Coordinates of N, CA and C and ligand atoms in Angstrom, one line a residue:
X1 N -7.4 -0.8 -9.2 CA -6.9 -0.4 -9.9 C -5.7 -1.9 -9.4
X2 N -5.6 -2.3 -10.9 CA -4.4 -3.5 -10.0 C -3.0 -2.9 -10.8
X3 N -1.6 -3.4 -10.5 CA -0.5 -3.5 -10.6 C 0.4 -5.2 -10.7
X4 N 1.5 -4.6 -11.4 CA 2.1 -5.2 -11.1 C 3.7 -5.2 -10.9
X5 N 4.7 -5.5 -9.8 CA 5.1 -5.1 -9.5 C 6.8 -6.2 -9.7
X6 N 7.5 -6.0 -10.9 CA 8.8 -7.2 -11.1 C 9.5 -5.9 -10.6
X7 N 10.6 -6.9 -9.7 CA 11.5 -6.9 -8.9 C 12.0 -7.5 -8.1
X8 N 13.4 -8.0 -8.5 CA 14.5 -9.5 -8.4 C 14.8 -9.4 -7.1
X9 N 14.7 -8.1 -6.3 CA 15.1 -7.8 -4.9 C 14.6 -7.7 -3.8
X10 N 13.8 -8.8 -2.9 CA 12.9 -10.0 -2.6 C 12.8 -8.7 -1.8
X11 N 13.0 -8.0 -1.0 CA 12.7 -6.9 0.1 C 12.1 -5.8 -0.8
X12 N 12.7 -5.5 -1.2 CA 12.5 -4.4 -2.6 C 10.6 -4.6 -2.9
X13 N 10.7 -5.3 -3.5 CA 9.5 -6.0 -4.0 C 8.1 -5.6 -3.0
X14 N 8.2 -6.3 -2.0 CA 7.6 -6.5 -0.5 C 7.7 -4.8 -0.1
X15 N 8.7 -4.2 -0.6 CA 8.4 -3.0 0.5 C 7.3 -2.1 -0.3
X16 N 7.5 -2.2 -1.8 CA 6.7 -1.3 -2.8 C 5.7 -2.1 -3.0
X17 N 5.3 -3.4 -2.6 CA 3.5 -3.9 -2.8 C 3.0 -4.1 -2.1
X18 N 3.6 -3.2 -0.9 CA 2.3 -3.7 0.6 C 2.1 -2.0 0.3
X19 N 3.1 -1.0 -0.1 CA 2.6 0.7 0.2 C 1.5 0.6 -1.1
X20 N 2.0 -0.3 -2.7 CA 1.0 -0.4 -3.1 C -0.5 -0.9 -2.6
X21 N -0.8 -2.0 -1.4 CA -1.6 -2.6 -1.6 C -2.5 -1.0 -0.3
X22 N -1.0 -0.6 0.8 CA -1.5 0.2 1.5 C -2.8 1.3 0.5
X23 N -2.3 2.1 -0.3 CA -2.5 2.9 -1.3 C -3.9 2.1 -2.0
X24 N -4.2 1.3 -1.7 CA -5.9 1.1 -2.3 C -5.7 -0.2 -4.0
X25 N -4.6 0.0 -3.7 CA -4.3 -1.1 -5.2 C -4.9 -2.4 -5.0
X26 N -4.5 -3.4 -5.9 CA -4.2 -4.7 -5.7 C -2.9 -5.3 -6.6
X27 N -2.3 -6.0 -6.2 CA -0.5 -5.6 -6.9 C -0.5 -7.6 -7.1
X28 N 0.4 -7.4 -8.0 CA 1.0 -9.1 -8.6 C 2.0 -9.0 -7.6
X29 N 3.4 -10.1 -7.5 CA 4.8 -9.8 -7.9 C 5.4 -10.8 -8.7
X30 N 6.1 -10.6 -9.8 CA 6.4 -11.4 -10.2 C 8.6 -11.1 -9.5
X31 N 9.1 -11.4 -10.0 CA 10.9 -12.3 -9.2 C 12.1 -12.1 -10.6
X32 N 11.4 -13.0 -11.4 CA 12.2 -12.3 -12.6 C 11.8 -12.0 -13.4
X33 N 12.1 -11.7 -14.7 CA 11.5 -11.2 -15.9 C 10.6 -11.5 -17.0
X34 N 10.9 -13.3 -16.8 CA 10.6 -14.3 -17.3 C 9.1 -13.9 -17.2
X35 N 9.0 -14.2 -15.6 CA 7.8 -14.5 -15.4 C 7.1 -13.1 -15.4
X36 N 7.8 -12.1 -14.7 CA 6.9 -11.3 -15.1 C 6.5 -10.8 -16.7
X37 N 7.3 -10.7 -17.7 CA 6.7 -10.8 -18.7 C 5.3 -11.3 -19.4
X38 N 5.2 -12.6 -18.5 CA 4.0 -13.7 -19.3 C 3.1 -13.5 -18.3
X39 N 3.2 -12.9 -17.3 CA 2.0 -12.2 -16.1 C 1.5 -10.9 -17.0
X40 N 2.3 -10.5 -17.7 CA 1.7 -9.0 -18.2 C 1.4 -9.3 -19.9
X41 N 1.4 -10.5 -20.3 CA 1.4 -10.3 -21.5 C -0.3 -11.3 -21.6
X42 N -0.2 -11.1 -20.4 CA -1.7 -12.7 -20.1 C -3.3 -12.3 -19.3
X43 N -2.2 -11.1 -18.4 CA -3.3 -10.1 -17.2 C -3.3 -8.7 -17.3
X44 N -4.5 -8.4 -17.5 CA -4.7 -7.1 -17.6 C -4.1 -6.4 -16.8
X45 N -3.4 -5.5 -16.7 CA -3.1 -4.4 -15.5 C -3.2 -3.2 -15.8
X46 N -3.1 -2.2 -14.9 CA -3.4 -0.4 -15.0 C -2.0 0.2 -15.0
X47 N -1.2 -0.6 -14.4 CA 0.1 0.2 -14.7 C 1.8 -1.1 -14.0
X48 N 2.9 -0.8 -14.2 CA 3.7 -2.7 -13.8 C 4.6 -1.2 -13.6
X49 N 5.0 -1.7 -12.8 CA 6.4 -1.1 -12.2 C 7.7 -2.6 -12.5
X50 N 8.8 -2.0 -13.3 CA 9.7 -3.0 -14.0 C 10.7 -2.6 -13.9
X51 N 11.7 -3.0 -12.8 CA 13.1 -3.2 -12.9 C 13.8 -3.7 -13.7
X52 N 15.1 -2.6 -14.4 CA 15.6 -3.0 -15.8 C 17.4 -4.3 -15.5
X53 N 17.2 -4.1 -14.2 CA 17.8 -6.1 -14.0 C 17.7 -6.7 -13.7
X54 N 17.2 -7.6 -13.8 CA 15.9 -8.6 -13.9 C 17.0 -10.3 -14.8
X55 N 17.3 -11.4 -13.2 CA 17.5 -12.8 -13.9 C 16.6 -13.1 -15.1
X56 N 17.0 -13.9 -15.4 CA 16.1 -14.9 -17.2 C 15.8 -13.5 -18.3
X57 N 15.8 -12.2 -17.9 CA 14.8 -11.5 -19.0 C 15.1 -10.0 -18.3
X58 N 16.1 -9.3 -18.7 CA 16.0 -7.9 -18.8 C 14.9 -7.4 -18.9
X59 N 14.9 -5.9 -17.3 CA 13.3 -4.9 -17.8 C 13.6 -4.3 -19.4
X60 N 14.4 -4.5 -19.9 CA 14.1 -3.7 -21.5 C 13.6 -4.5 -22.0
X61 N 13.8 -6.1 -22.3 CA 13.6 -6.7 -23.0 C 12.3 -6.7 -23.0
X62 N 11.5 -6.8 -21.8 CA 10.7 -7.3 -21.1 C 8.9 -6.5 -21.7
X63 N 10.0 -5.3 -21.7 CA 8.8 -3.8 -22.2 C 8.9 -4.0 -23.8
X64 N 9.8 -3.7 -24.0 CA 10.3 -4.2 -25.8 C 9.4 -5.7 -26.4
X65 N 9.2 -6.5 -25.6 CA 8.4 -7.0 -26.5 C 6.8 -7.4 -26.0
X66 N 6.2 -6.6 -24.6 CA 4.7 -6.3 -24.9 C 4.4 -5.3 -25.5
X67 N 5.8 -4.1 -25.8 CA 5.7 -3.3 -27.3 C 4.7 -3.9 -28.2
X68 N 5.7 -4.9 -28.4 CA 6.0 -5.3 -29.8 C 4.5 -6.3 -30.1
X69 N 3.7 -6.6 -29.1 CA 3.0 -8.0 -28.5 C 1.8 -6.8 -28.6
X70 N 1.7 -5.6 -28.5 CA 0.4 -4.8 -28.4 C 0.0 -4.7 -26.9
X71 N 0.8 -4.9 -26.1 CA 0.9 -4.4 -25.0 C 0.8 -2.9 -24.8
X72 N 0.0 -2.0 -24.5 CA 0.2 -0.8 -23.7 C -0.2 -0.7 -22.8
X73 N 0.2 -1.0 -21.4 CA -0.1 -0.5 -20.3 C 0.8 0.4 -19.8
X74 N 0.9 1.2 -19.0 CA 1.6 2.3 -18.7 C 2.8 1.5 -17.4
X75 N 3.9 1.5 -17.9 CA 5.4 1.0 -17.1 C 6.3 2.4 -17.3
X76 N 6.2 2.1 -15.9 CA 7.6 2.7 -14.6 C 8.8 1.7 -14.7
X77 N 10.3 2.4 -14.3 CA 10.6 2.2 -15.2 C 11.8 2.4 -13.8
X78 N 12.9 0.9 -12.8 CA 13.7 1.4 -11.9 C 15.0 1.3 -12.7
X79 N 15.6 2.3 -12.3 CA 17.2 2.7 -12.8 C 17.9 2.1 -12.0
X80 N 18.8 2.0 -12.7 CA 20.0 2.4 -11.3 C 20.5 4.0 -11.6
X81 N 20.9 4.8 -10.5 CA 21.0 5.6 -10.5 C 22.3 5.9 -11.3
X82 N 23.0 7.3 -12.2 CA 23.6 7.6 -12.8 C 23.5 7.4 -14.2
X83 N 22.6 6.0 -14.3 CA 23.0 5.6 -15.6 C 21.9 6.1 -16.9
X84 N 22.4 7.2 -17.0 CA 21.4 8.1 -18.0 C 21.3 7.0 -19.5
X85 N 22.0 6.3 -19.5 CA 21.8 5.4 -20.3 C 20.3 4.2 -20.6
X86 N 20.8 3.6 -19.4 CA 19.5 2.4 -19.1 C 18.4 3.3 -19.1
X87 N 18.4 5.0 -18.8 CA 16.7 5.1 -18.4 C 16.6 5.9 -19.9
X88 N 17.7 6.3 -21.4 CA 16.9 6.5 -22.2 C 17.3 4.8 -23.1
X89 N 17.3 3.9 -23.2 CA 16.7 3.0 -22.8 C 15.6 2.6 -22.8
X90 N 15.7 2.1 -21.6 CA 14.3 1.7 -20.7 C 12.7 3.1 -21.8
X91 N 13.1 4.3 -21.4 CA 12.1 5.1 -22.7 C 12.1 4.7 -25.1
X92 N 13.4 4.4 -25.0 CA 12.7 4.0 -26.2 C 12.6 2.8 -26.4
X93 N 12.3 1.6 -25.8 CA 12.5 0.5 -25.7 C 10.7 0.0 -25.1
X94 N 9.7 1.8 -24.7 CA 8.8 1.7 -24.3 C 8.0 1.8 -22.6
X95 N 9.3 2.5 -21.9 CA 8.3 2.8 -20.7 C 8.3 4.3 -20.7
X96 N 6.8 4.2 -20.0 CA 6.6 5.5 -20.2 C 7.3 6.6 -19.4
X97 N 8.0 6.3 -17.9 CA 8.5 7.4 -17.2 C 9.3 5.9 -16.1
X98 N 10.5 6.8 -15.4 CA 10.9 6.1 -14.8 C 11.9 6.4 -13.2
X99 N 12.1 5.5 -12.4 CA 12.6 6.2 -11.6 C 14.2 5.8 -10.3
X100 N 15.0 6.8 -10.5 CA 16.1 5.8 -10.4 C 16.3 5.4 -8.9
X101 N 16.6 4.4 -9.0 CA 17.1 3.7 -7.6 C 18.0 5.2 -7.3
X102 N 18.4 5.1 -5.6 CA 18.0 4.5 -4.4 C 16.1 6.0 -4.6
X103 N 15.7 4.7 -4.8 CA 13.9 5.5 -4.3 C 13.4 5.7 -3.4
X104 N 12.5 7.2 -2.9 CA 11.5 6.8 -1.8 C 10.5 6.5 -2.5
X105 N 9.3 5.4 -1.8 CA 8.3 4.9 -1.6 C 7.0 6.2 -2.6
X106 N 6.9 6.9 -2.0 CA 6.2 7.5 -2.7 C 6.3 8.8 -3.7
X107 N 7.6 8.2 -3.7 CA 7.6 9.1 -5.3 C 7.0 8.0 -6.5
X108 N 7.8 6.6 -5.9 CA 6.8 5.5 -7.0 C 5.9 5.3 -6.8
X109 N 4.7 5.9 -6.2 CA 3.2 5.9 -5.2 C 3.3 7.5 -6.6
X110 N 3.4 8.7 -6.2 CA 3.4 9.6 -6.6 C 3.3 9.3 -8.5
X111 N 4.0 8.8 -9.2 CA 4.4 8.4 -10.8 C 3.5 7.4 -10.7
X112 N 3.3 6.8 -10.4 CA 2.0 5.2 -10.3 C 1.0 5.8 -10.7
X113 N 0.4 6.7 -9.5 CA -0.8 7.2 -9.9 C -1.0 8.7 -11.2
X114 N 0.1 9.4 -11.3 CA -0.1 10.8 -12.8 C 0.2 9.3 -14.0
X115 N 0.8 7.8 -13.9 CA 1.0 6.7 -15.0 C -0.7 7.0 -15.2
X116 N -1.6 6.2 -14.2 CA -2.4 5.6 -14.1 C -4.1 6.5 -14.4
X117 N -4.0 7.7 -13.9 CA -4.6 8.8 -14.7 C -4.6 8.9 -15.7
X118 N -3.0 9.6 -16.6 CA -2.3 9.4 -17.6 C -3.6 8.7 -18.8
X119 N -3.1 7.6 -18.6 CA -3.5 6.7 -19.6 C -4.7 6.8 -19.8
X120 N -6.2 6.9 -18.6 CA -7.2 7.4 -18.7 C -8.0 8.4 -19.0
X121 N -7.1 9.5 -19.6 CA -6.9 10.0 -19.8 C -8.0 11.8 -19.1
X122 N -7.0 12.0 -17.3 CA -7.4 12.8 -16.4 C -5.8 13.4 -16.3
X123 N -6.1 14.8 -16.3 CA -4.9 15.6 -15.9 C -4.7 15.8 -14.5
X124 N -5.7 15.7 -13.4 CA -5.3 16.0 -12.4 C -5.4 15.1 -11.2
X125 N -5.0 14.7 -10.3 CA -5.5 13.9 -9.4 C -6.4 13.6 -7.9
X126 N -7.5 15.1 -8.7 CA -8.6 14.8 -8.2 C -9.6 14.1 -9.6
X127 N -10.4 13.8 -9.3 CA -11.8 13.3 -9.9 C -12.6 13.1 -9.7
X128 N -13.6 14.2 -10.3 CA -15.8 14.7 -9.8 C -16.3 13.8 -11.1
X129 N -17.7 13.4 -10.5 CA -18.9 12.9 -10.9 C -19.6 14.2 -9.9
X130 N -19.9 14.6 -10.6 CA -21.5 15.6 -10.0 C -21.1 15.4 -7.8
X131 N -21.6 15.4 -7.1 CA -20.9 15.6 -5.6 C -20.0 15.0 -5.3
X132 N -19.6 13.9 -5.6 CA -18.6 12.5 -6.1 C -17.5 13.1 -6.1
X133 N -16.3 12.9 -5.2 CA -15.2 13.9 -5.3 C -14.4 12.5 -5.1
X134 N -12.8 12.0 -6.1 CA -12.3 10.9 -5.1 C -10.8 11.4 -5.7
X135 N -10.2 11.0 -4.5 CA -8.5 11.8 -4.3 C -7.2 10.4 -4.2
X136 N -7.2 10.5 -5.3 CA -6.2 9.6 -6.3 C -4.4 9.9 -5.4
X137 N -4.7 10.8 -4.5 CA -3.7 11.2 -3.4 C -3.8 10.9 -2.3
X138 N -4.9 10.7 -1.6 CA -4.7 9.8 -0.4 C -5.8 9.2 -0.7
X139 N -6.1 8.2 -1.4 CA -7.1 6.8 -1.8 C -8.3 7.5 -0.6
X140 N -9.0 8.7 -0.8 CA -11.2 8.4 -0.3 C -11.0 9.1 -1.5
X141 N -12.2 9.3 -1.0 CA -13.8 9.4 -2.0 C -14.0 10.2 -0.6
X142 N -15.4 11.2 -1.7 CA -16.5 11.8 -0.7 C -17.2 12.2 -1.6
X143 N -19.1 12.4 -0.9 CA -20.0 13.0 -1.3 C -20.3 14.3 -0.7
X144 N -20.6 14.8 -1.8 CA -21.2 16.8 -0.8 C -19.2 17.0 0.0
X145 N -18.6 16.5 0.0 CA -17.2 16.7 1.1 C -17.2 16.1 2.1
X146 N -18.3 14.9 2.2 CA -18.8 14.1 3.2 C -17.7 12.5 2.6
X147 N -16.2 12.3 4.0 CA -15.9 10.6 3.9 C -16.8 9.9 3.5
X148 N -16.4 9.2 2.1 CA -17.1 7.7 2.9 C -16.4 6.8 2.4
X149 N -17.0 5.8 4.0 CA -16.7 4.9 4.4 C -16.4 3.7 3.8
X150 N -15.4 3.3 3.0 CA -15.4 2.2 1.9 C -14.8 1.6 2.4
X151 N -15.2 -0.2 2.3 CA -14.2 -1.4 1.7 C -12.7 -1.0 1.3
X152 N -11.9 -1.8 1.0 CA -10.7 -1.9 0.0 C -11.8 -1.9 -1.7
X153 N -12.5 -3.3 -1.3 CA -12.8 -3.7 -2.4 C -14.1 -2.6 -2.6
X154 N -14.9 -1.6 -2.2 CA -15.4 -1.1 -2.7 C -14.6 0.3 -2.9
X155 N -13.5 0.9 -2.8 CA -12.9 1.6 -3.2 C -12.6 1.7 -4.2
X156 N -11.5 0.4 -4.7 CA -11.0 -0.8 -5.8 C -12.1 0.2 -7.0
X157 N -13.4 -0.1 -6.7 CA -14.4 -0.1 -7.8 C -14.6 1.0 -7.9
X158 N -15.1 2.1 -7.1 CA -14.9 3.5 -7.3 C -14.3 3.4 -8.2
X159 N -13.0 3.3 -8.2 CA -11.6 4.2 -8.8 C -11.8 3.9 -10.4
X160 N -11.8 2.4 -9.9 CA -11.6 2.1 -10.8 C -13.1 2.9 -12.4
X161 N -14.0 2.5 -11.8 CA -15.3 3.5 -12.6 C -14.8 5.1 -12.5
X162 N -14.3 5.4 -11.7 CA -14.3 6.9 -11.5 C -13.1 7.4 -12.8
X163 N -12.8 6.1 -12.5 CA -11.1 7.0 -13.6 C -11.5 6.6 -15.3
X164 N -12.6 5.7 -15.4 CA -13.3 5.1 -16.6 C -14.4 6.3 -16.7
X165 N -14.7 7.3 -16.3 CA -16.8 8.0 -16.1 C -16.4 7.6 -17.5
X166 N -18.2 7.7 -17.8 CA -19.1 7.7 -19.5 C -18.8 6.3 -19.9
X167 N -18.0 5.8 -19.4 CA -17.4 4.5 -20.2 C -18.1 3.0 -19.9
X168 N -18.5 1.9 -20.6 CA -19.5 1.5 -20.0 C -18.3 -0.3 -19.2
X169 N -18.2 -0.7 -18.0 CA -17.2 -1.5 -18.1 C -17.6 -2.3 -17.3
X170 N -17.5 -3.6 -18.3 CA -18.4 -5.3 -17.6 C -17.2 -5.3 -16.2
X171 N -18.4 -6.5 -16.2 CA -18.2 -7.4 -14.7 C -17.1 -7.5 -14.8
X172 N -16.8 -8.4 -16.3 CA -15.2 -9.4 -16.3 C -14.0 -8.3 -16.3
X173 N -14.4 -7.2 -16.3 CA -13.1 -6.2 -16.6 C -12.8 -5.6 -14.7
X174 N -14.3 -5.8 -14.6 CA -13.8 -5.4 -12.8 C -13.7 -6.8 -12.3
X175 N -13.2 -7.5 -12.5 CA -12.8 -8.1 -11.6 C -11.7 -8.6 -12.1
X176 N -11.0 -8.9 -13.2 CA -9.4 -8.6 -13.6 C -9.3 -7.6 -13.0
X177 N -9.9 -6.4 -12.7 CA -8.9 -5.2 -12.1 C -8.8 -4.6 -11.0
X178 N -9.8 -5.6 -10.0 CA -10.1 -5.6 -8.5 C -9.6 -7.2 -8.1
X179 N -9.5 -7.5 -8.7 CA -8.8 -9.0 -7.6 C -6.8 -9.3 -8.3
X180 N -6.7 -9.7 -7.7 CA -4.9 -10.3 -7.9 C -4.8 -11.8 -8.2
X181 N -3.8 -12.1 -9.3 CA -4.3 -13.2 -9.3 C -5.1 -14.7 -9.3
X182 N -4.2 -14.5 -7.6 CA -5.0 -15.8 -7.0 C -6.2 -16.2 -6.5
X183 N -6.9 -14.7 -6.6 CA -7.9 -14.6 -5.8 C -9.2 -15.4 -6.5
X184 N -10.0 -15.9 -5.5 CA -10.7 -16.8 -6.7 C -12.6 -15.8 -7.0
X185 N -12.2 -15.7 -8.3 CA -13.0 -14.9 -9.0 C -14.9 -15.1 -9.6
X186 N -15.4 -14.5 -8.5 CA -16.9 -14.5 -9.4 C -17.8 -13.9 -9.7
X187 N -17.9 -14.0 -10.2 CA -18.6 -12.1 -11.0 C -20.0 -11.7 -10.5
X188 N -20.9 -12.7 -10.0 CA -21.8 -12.5 -8.9 C -21.9 -11.3 -7.9
X189 N -20.9 -11.5 -7.0 CA -20.1 -10.5 -6.0 C -20.2 -8.5 -6.2
X190 N -19.3 -8.9 -7.9 CA -19.7 -7.7 -8.3 C -20.4 -7.0 -8.6
X191 N -22.2 -7.4 -8.7 CA -23.7 -7.4 -8.0 C -23.2 -6.4 -6.7
X192 N -23.0 -7.6 -5.8 CA -22.8 -6.9 -5.0 C -22.5 -6.0 -3.6
X193 N -21.5 -5.5 -4.8 CA -20.1 -4.8 -4.0 C -21.0 -3.2 -5.1
X194 N -21.5 -3.4 -6.1 CA -22.1 -2.4 -7.0 C -23.1 -2.0 -6.1
X195 N -24.3 -2.6 -5.6 CA -25.1 -2.1 -4.3 C -24.4 -1.4 -3.2
X196 N -23.9 -2.2 -2.7 CA -23.2 -1.9 -1.9 C -22.5 -0.5 -1.9
X197 N -22.4 0.3 -3.0 CA -21.5 1.1 -3.5 C -22.4 2.2 -3.5
X198 N -23.4 2.2 -4.0 CA -24.7 2.9 -4.6 C -25.3 3.3 -3.6
X199 N -25.7 2.8 -2.5 CA -25.8 2.9 -1.3 C -24.8 3.6 -0.1
X200 N -24.1 3.8 -0.3 CA -23.2 4.1 0.5 C -23.3 5.9 -0.3
X201 N -22.7 5.8 -1.6 CA -23.3 7.4 -2.5 C -24.3 8.5 -2.4
X202 N -25.5 7.0 -2.1 CA -26.9 7.7 -1.7 C -26.9 8.9 -3.2
X203 N -26.4 8.9 -4.3 CA -26.6 9.6 -5.7 C -26.8 8.2 -6.4
X204 N -27.6 8.3 -7.4 CA -27.8 7.5 -9.1 C -26.5 8.2 -9.7
X205 N -25.7 7.5 -10.0 CA -24.1 8.3 -10.5 C -24.3 6.9 -11.7
X206 N -23.9 5.8 -10.7 CA -23.8 4.7 -11.8 C -25.2 4.1 -12.0
X207 N -25.2 3.5 -13.7 CA -26.0 3.3 -14.4 C -25.6 1.7 -14.6
X208 N -26.7 0.6 -14.7 CA -26.6 -0.8 -15.1 C -26.5 -0.5 -16.5
X209 N -25.7 -1.3 -17.2 CA -25.9 -1.3 -19.1 C -26.2 -3.1 -19.1
X210 N -27.6 -3.4 -19.3 CA -28.4 -4.9 -19.0 C -26.8 -5.2 -20.1
X211 N -27.1 -6.7 -19.8 CA -26.0 -7.4 -20.3 C -24.5 -6.6 -20.4
X212 N -24.6 -5.6 -20.3 CA -23.2 -5.3 -20.6 C -22.1 -5.3 -19.6
X213 N -22.8 -4.6 -18.1 CA -22.1 -3.9 -17.3 C -22.2 -2.5 -16.9
X214 N -21.5 -1.6 -16.2 CA -21.7 -0.6 -15.4 C -21.3 0.6 -15.9
X215 N -22.0 2.1 -16.1 CA -21.5 3.0 -16.8 C -21.4 3.8 -15.7
X216 N -20.9 4.8 -14.9 CA -20.1 5.8 -14.3 C -20.7 6.8 -15.0
X217 N -21.8 7.7 -14.5 CA -21.6 8.7 -15.9 C -21.0 9.8 -15.7
X218 N -20.3 10.0 -17.1 CA -20.0 11.2 -17.3 C -20.6 12.8 -16.9
X219 N -18.6 13.3 -15.8 CA -18.9 14.3 -15.1 C -20.2 15.2 -16.1
X220 N -20.7 15.9 -17.4 CA -21.6 16.7 -18.4 C -23.0 15.8 -18.7
X221 N -22.9 14.8 -17.5 CA -24.5 13.6 -17.8 C -25.1 14.0 -16.7
X222 N -24.3 14.0 -15.8 CA -24.8 14.6 -13.7 C -25.8 16.2 -14.2
X223 N -26.9 15.7 -12.8 CA -27.4 16.9 -13.4 C -28.1 17.6 -12.0
Ligands
CA301 CA1 18.0 -5.8 -10.8

């Protein structure tokens, strides 16, 4: 899962990005509204954390422009404490949720998890497919109750596939959601990661759809 953090406070931006990376996400960072708006319009993100008070272009305008352009990714707005009018303006402009400053990073992480989950149509924080369970809260996966030892890439891959169970996901889509903008992307590596992940899971749950990509079986398909 790939997240964009737009926050002009350098320390806060870094703090959020570190915590998100620690939780298994890949993160792009922007420090002003214009740069952030550009990234959100050109790169696919699973969620965006957007500060309301930004240089170059304010957060309200950023989210408004994305929505006008048909961009539907979940947006979590960071607002100033006690500014209820900011919260209303943010939601009206198209933000999905907000957190008031100062906040605990854990709260931001929980809200981001919920936004990503809901955008993918899941209501529970634990996703299950046959014997495989993905705990989005603890960023870990188990097979028949045994914890899988996954690299960060493998975890991101499994997480993306499980959030989109039953759907065909192309290699390009996987790459775009597993790596940040600076990464040298090679679609052949996806095949290698899928191979390793299949081996670690040990159960045949990831189908190859010839010419299209991969599909994690929907829970109803698993016998
Ligand atoms: Ca700010």
